[in-house]
Structure formats: structure tokens, C-alpha cells
Amino acid sequence: MSPETLFRIHLVLGYVAWLLCFSAYIWPKLKAMDNIEAQRAIATLHSFRFFGLVFILPGVVGNLPAGFATLAAYGDFATGLLAMLALLIVKMRPLFWLFVVAYNLVGAADLIIDYYNATQLGLPALAGELSSAYVIPIIYVPLLMITHVVAFYLLVRSQPTVQRVIVRCGGALDREPVTRPEGMPL
């Protein structure tokens, strides 16, 4: 089998394994938590994204395409810093929610852009160049993407402001619609 095929199989199975684990063990715990605590748990995981700087650390990975390595490294780094800021200011609720949204938007965009760039630059065929960092896209990235989706889901489910915007745009939520006090604009 080619390195590209093996890489893609590993990547898909990384998602399958994490989805099975997440649905059996992590999701039930997150659903039972207060929304702030659930978001803090997810932010804690993402605060370790500074580890993505390994893509530009000489001697750790091989010859990755520069267009991939630099963007992936700094996208992860920015996401990790935003997640840490969210954790540091959890007591200032409006800022906490701002940083939760920020690190999830930046982090999800980073992963999507990295997938696109990796495909465009032929990284799956060069997977051996990742060396010890091979574990990042196979084990770590699927969990990160899953938790971004869950974080957004929890935000939409629990934030009346977000719910108002969705309802206003014609969207539907899977629970009772938001009610508003008389005279308050939607």
C-alpha cells in the first residue's frame, strides 16, 4: 500500500475511534456538565495546541511543504493561546464567551485550511516526513475537530443570543423556541 493510502486509512480510523470513544465516554459527561464547565473542559484540551509549533521545529519533522508547515503551526499556536485566554478569564463571563467563540472559530478554520493545504500540497504522499509528529494528524486532529463541533453545538444550545440569531434567520432548534419579554426586539 502507498504511504498516501495508509495515511488516509489512519486518518479515517482516527475519526472512527474518537467518535466511538467520544460517544461512549466523553459526550455523556459533557452533556451532564454545566455549560461553562463543559466549555472549560474543551478549552483545556485546545490549550495544548501550542504543540503544533512542532511542524516548524528543525529536526523534528522532515521536509514538509513550507506552505503547510508554517500555516499549520501558527494556526494551532493562535488557537492554543485563545483557549488559554478563555480559561484565564472564565470569571469574566462576556469575555470568556468571546474567547470560547474565537478559539473555536480560529481552530476549526485552521484544521479545515490545513486539510485543504495538505491535500493540495500532496502531504498524504509525504506522510513519512512527519516523523514523530505523524501522531498529530492521526490521533490528535480528529479529537480536536470533534470537540470544535461539540463546542459549537453547546454554544448554540445554551446561549439565548445565539438562539435568537438562528431563529431570526429562519433556523430551527431542537428544543422550545426562545421566548422574549414583551417589547424586546428579536
Protein backbone atom coordinates (compact mmCIF):
# COMPACT_ATOMS: atom_id res chain seq x y z
CA MET A 1 0.00 0.00 0.00
CA SER A 2 1.22 3.50 -0.74
CA PRO A 3 2.08 5.93 2.07
CA GLU A 4 -0.79 8.13 0.87
CA THR A 5 -3.31 5.29 1.19
CA LEU A 6 -2.02 4.30 4.62
CA PHE A 7 -2.18 7.92 5.80
CA ARG A 8 -5.77 8.29 4.62
CA ILE A 9 -6.78 4.99 6.26
CA HIS A 10 -5.14 6.09 9.51
CA LEU A 11 -6.89 9.45 9.35
CA VAL A 12 -10.34 7.95 8.78
CA LEU A 13 -9.84 5.35 11.50
CA GLY A 14 -8.66 8.11 13.85
CA TYR A 15 -12.06 9.76 13.42
CA VAL A 16 -13.92 6.47 13.83
CA ALA A 17 -12.06 5.55 17.02
CA TRP A 18 -12.54 9.01 18.56
CA LEU A 19 -16.22 9.15 17.62
CA LEU A 20 -16.76 5.77 19.31
CA CYS A 21 -14.83 6.85 22.40
CA PHE A 22 -16.45 10.28 22.45
CA SER A 23 -20.00 8.96 22.16
CA ALA A 24 -19.50 6.32 24.85
CA TYR A 25 -17.45 8.21 27.44
CA ILE A 26 -16.94 11.92 26.80
CA TRP A 27 -20.26 13.15 25.39
CA PRO A 28 -22.38 11.82 28.29
CA LYS A 29 -20.11 13.64 30.76
CA LEU A 30 -20.14 16.89 28.79
CA LYS A 31 -23.94 16.82 28.47
CA ALA A 32 -24.29 16.37 32.23
CA MET A 33 -21.99 19.32 33.00
CA ASP A 34 -22.92 22.94 33.38
CA ASN A 35 -22.27 24.66 30.02
CA ILE A 36 -19.40 26.75 31.39
CA GLU A 37 -17.69 23.67 32.82
CA ALA A 38 -18.16 21.76 29.56
CA GLN A 39 -16.66 24.64 27.58
CA ARG A 40 -13.78 24.86 30.06
CA ALA A 41 -13.05 21.16 29.61
CA ILE A 42 -12.96 21.57 25.83
CA ALA A 43 -10.83 24.73 26.10
CA THR A 44 -8.37 22.84 28.30
CA LEU A 45 -7.84 20.28 25.54
CA HIS A 46 -7.36 23.02 22.95
CA SER A 47 -4.94 24.95 25.15
CA PHE A 48 -2.36 22.28 24.25
CA ARG A 49 -2.45 23.30 20.59
CA PHE A 50 0.80 25.18 21.04
CA PHE A 51 2.19 21.71 20.29
CA GLY A 52 1.50 22.37 16.59
CA LEU A 53 4.64 24.52 16.53
CA VAL A 54 6.47 21.21 16.19
CA PHE A 55 5.81 21.43 12.44
CA ILE A 56 8.37 24.23 12.16
CA LEU A 57 10.85 22.88 14.73
CA PRO A 58 14.03 21.87 12.87
CA GLY A 59 14.95 18.22 13.26
CA VAL A 60 11.55 17.01 14.46
CA VAL A 61 9.81 16.67 11.12
CA GLY A 62 11.31 16.09 7.70
CA ASN A 63 10.82 18.18 4.60
CA LEU A 64 7.24 19.30 4.88
CA PRO A 65 5.98 21.77 2.31
CA ALA A 66 6.55 25.25 3.76
CA GLY A 67 3.04 26.30 2.73
CA PHE A 68 1.69 23.63 5.02
CA ALA A 69 4.06 23.65 7.99
CA THR A 70 4.09 27.37 8.74
CA LEU A 71 0.35 27.91 8.42
CA ALA A 72 -0.48 24.78 10.44
CA ALA A 73 1.99 25.68 13.19
CA TYR A 74 0.80 29.25 13.70
CA GLY A 75 -2.89 28.39 13.34
CA ASP A 76 -2.51 25.87 16.15
CA PHE A 77 -0.47 28.30 18.22
CA ALA A 78 -3.12 31.04 17.88
CA THR A 79 -5.89 28.61 18.80
CA GLY A 80 -3.99 27.42 21.86
CA LEU A 81 -3.40 30.98 23.07
CA LEU A 82 -7.07 31.90 22.61
CA ALA A 83 -8.14 28.78 24.53
CA MET A 84 -5.73 29.66 27.35
CA LEU A 85 -7.13 33.19 27.48
CA ALA A 86 -10.65 31.77 27.75
CA LEU A 87 -9.52 29.64 30.68
CA LEU A 88 -7.78 32.56 32.39
CA ILE A 89 -10.80 34.87 32.24
CA VAL A 90 -13.59 32.41 32.97
CA LYS A 91 -14.88 34.63 35.78
CA MET A 92 -15.47 37.49 33.33
CA ARG A 93 -18.33 35.78 31.53
CA PRO A 94 -18.75 38.05 28.47
CA LEU A 95 -15.01 37.86 27.71
CA PHE A 96 -14.97 34.13 28.42
CA TRP A 97 -17.72 33.52 25.85
CA LEU A 98 -15.95 35.81 23.36
CA PHE A 99 -12.74 33.78 23.65
CA VAL A 100 -14.63 30.47 23.50
CA VAL A 101 -16.17 31.53 20.21
CA ALA A 102 -12.83 32.95 19.00
CA TYR A 103 -10.70 29.88 19.68
CA ASN A 104 -13.33 27.60 18.17
CA LEU A 105 -13.65 29.69 15.00
CA VAL A 106 -9.89 30.07 14.60
CA GLY A 107 -9.24 26.42 15.50
CA ALA A 108 -11.88 24.91 13.22
CA ALA A 109 -10.82 27.18 10.35
CA ASP A 110 -7.19 26.20 10.98
CA LEU A 111 -7.97 22.49 10.74
CA ILE A 112 -10.09 22.89 7.62
CA ILE A 113 -7.42 25.03 5.94
CA ASP A 114 -4.75 22.51 6.97
CA TYR A 115 -6.73 19.64 5.42
CA TYR A 116 -7.12 21.65 2.23
CA ASN A 117 -3.45 22.68 2.09
CA ALA A 118 -2.24 19.17 2.92
CA THR A 119 -4.29 17.74 0.06
CA GLN A 120 -3.24 20.48 -2.39
CA LEU A 121 0.45 20.15 -1.49
CA GLY A 122 0.47 16.34 -1.61
CA LEU A 123 1.22 15.87 2.08
CA PRO A 124 -0.51 12.46 2.35
CA ALA A 125 2.09 11.04 -0.05
CA LEU A 126 4.83 12.59 2.12
CA ALA A 127 3.36 11.36 5.42
CA GLY A 128 6.67 9.72 6.36
CA GLU A 129 8.21 13.21 6.52
CA LEU A 130 6.07 13.91 9.58
CA SER A 131 8.33 11.59 11.57
CA SER A 132 7.25 11.51 15.22
CA ALA A 133 4.70 14.26 14.51
CA TYR A 134 2.70 11.70 12.47
CA VAL A 135 0.57 11.16 15.56
CA ILE A 136 -0.77 14.73 15.38
CA PRO A 137 -2.97 14.39 12.27
CA ILE A 138 -3.88 10.77 13.01
CA ILE A 139 -4.71 10.85 16.73
CA TYR A 140 -4.91 14.46 17.89
CA VAL A 141 -6.57 16.31 14.98
CA PRO A 142 -9.70 14.12 14.83
CA LEU A 143 -10.34 14.75 18.53
CA LEU A 144 -9.80 18.48 18.05
CA MET A 145 -12.25 18.66 15.15
CA ILE A 146 -14.87 16.64 17.02
CA THR A 147 -14.58 18.90 20.07
CA HIS A 148 -14.91 22.02 17.90
CA VAL A 149 -18.20 20.67 16.54
CA VAL A 150 -19.38 19.83 20.07
CA ALA A 151 -18.32 23.24 21.41
CA PHE A 152 -20.34 24.98 18.69
CA TYR A 153 -23.31 22.71 19.39
CA LEU A 154 -23.16 23.51 23.12
CA LEU A 155 -22.88 27.22 22.37
CA VAL A 156 -25.96 27.19 20.16
CA ARG A 157 -27.97 25.08 22.60
CA SER A 158 -27.25 27.23 25.62
CA GLN A 159 -26.86 30.81 24.54
CA PRO A 160 -30.12 32.76 24.14
CA THR A 161 -28.38 35.38 21.99
CA VAL A 162 -27.16 32.75 19.53
CA GLN A 163 -30.59 31.13 19.56
CA ARG A 164 -32.25 34.46 18.73
CA VAL A 165 -29.97 34.94 15.73
CA ILE A 166 -30.68 31.41 14.46
CA VAL A 167 -34.44 31.76 14.88
CA ARG A 168 -34.34 35.21 13.29
CA CYS A 169 -32.55 33.75 10.25
CA GLY A 170 -35.23 31.10 9.86
CA GLY A 171 -33.32 28.25 11.50
CA ALA A 172 -34.86 25.71 13.84
CA LEU A 173 -33.59 24.45 17.16
CA ASP A 174 -34.31 21.02 18.59
CA ARG A 175 -35.92 22.44 21.70
CA GLU A 176 -38.53 25.02 22.60
CA PRO A 177 -38.13 28.35 20.83
CA VAL A 178 -36.71 31.27 22.73
CA THR A 179 -39.35 33.49 24.26
CA ARG A 180 -38.77 37.17 24.72
CA PRO A 181 -40.21 39.69 27.13
CA GLU A 182 -42.86 41.97 25.64
CA GLY A 183 -41.31 44.85 23.76
CA MET A 184 -37.83 43.27 23.46
CA PRO A 185 -36.74 43.04 19.83
CA LEU A 186 -35.79 39.67 18.44
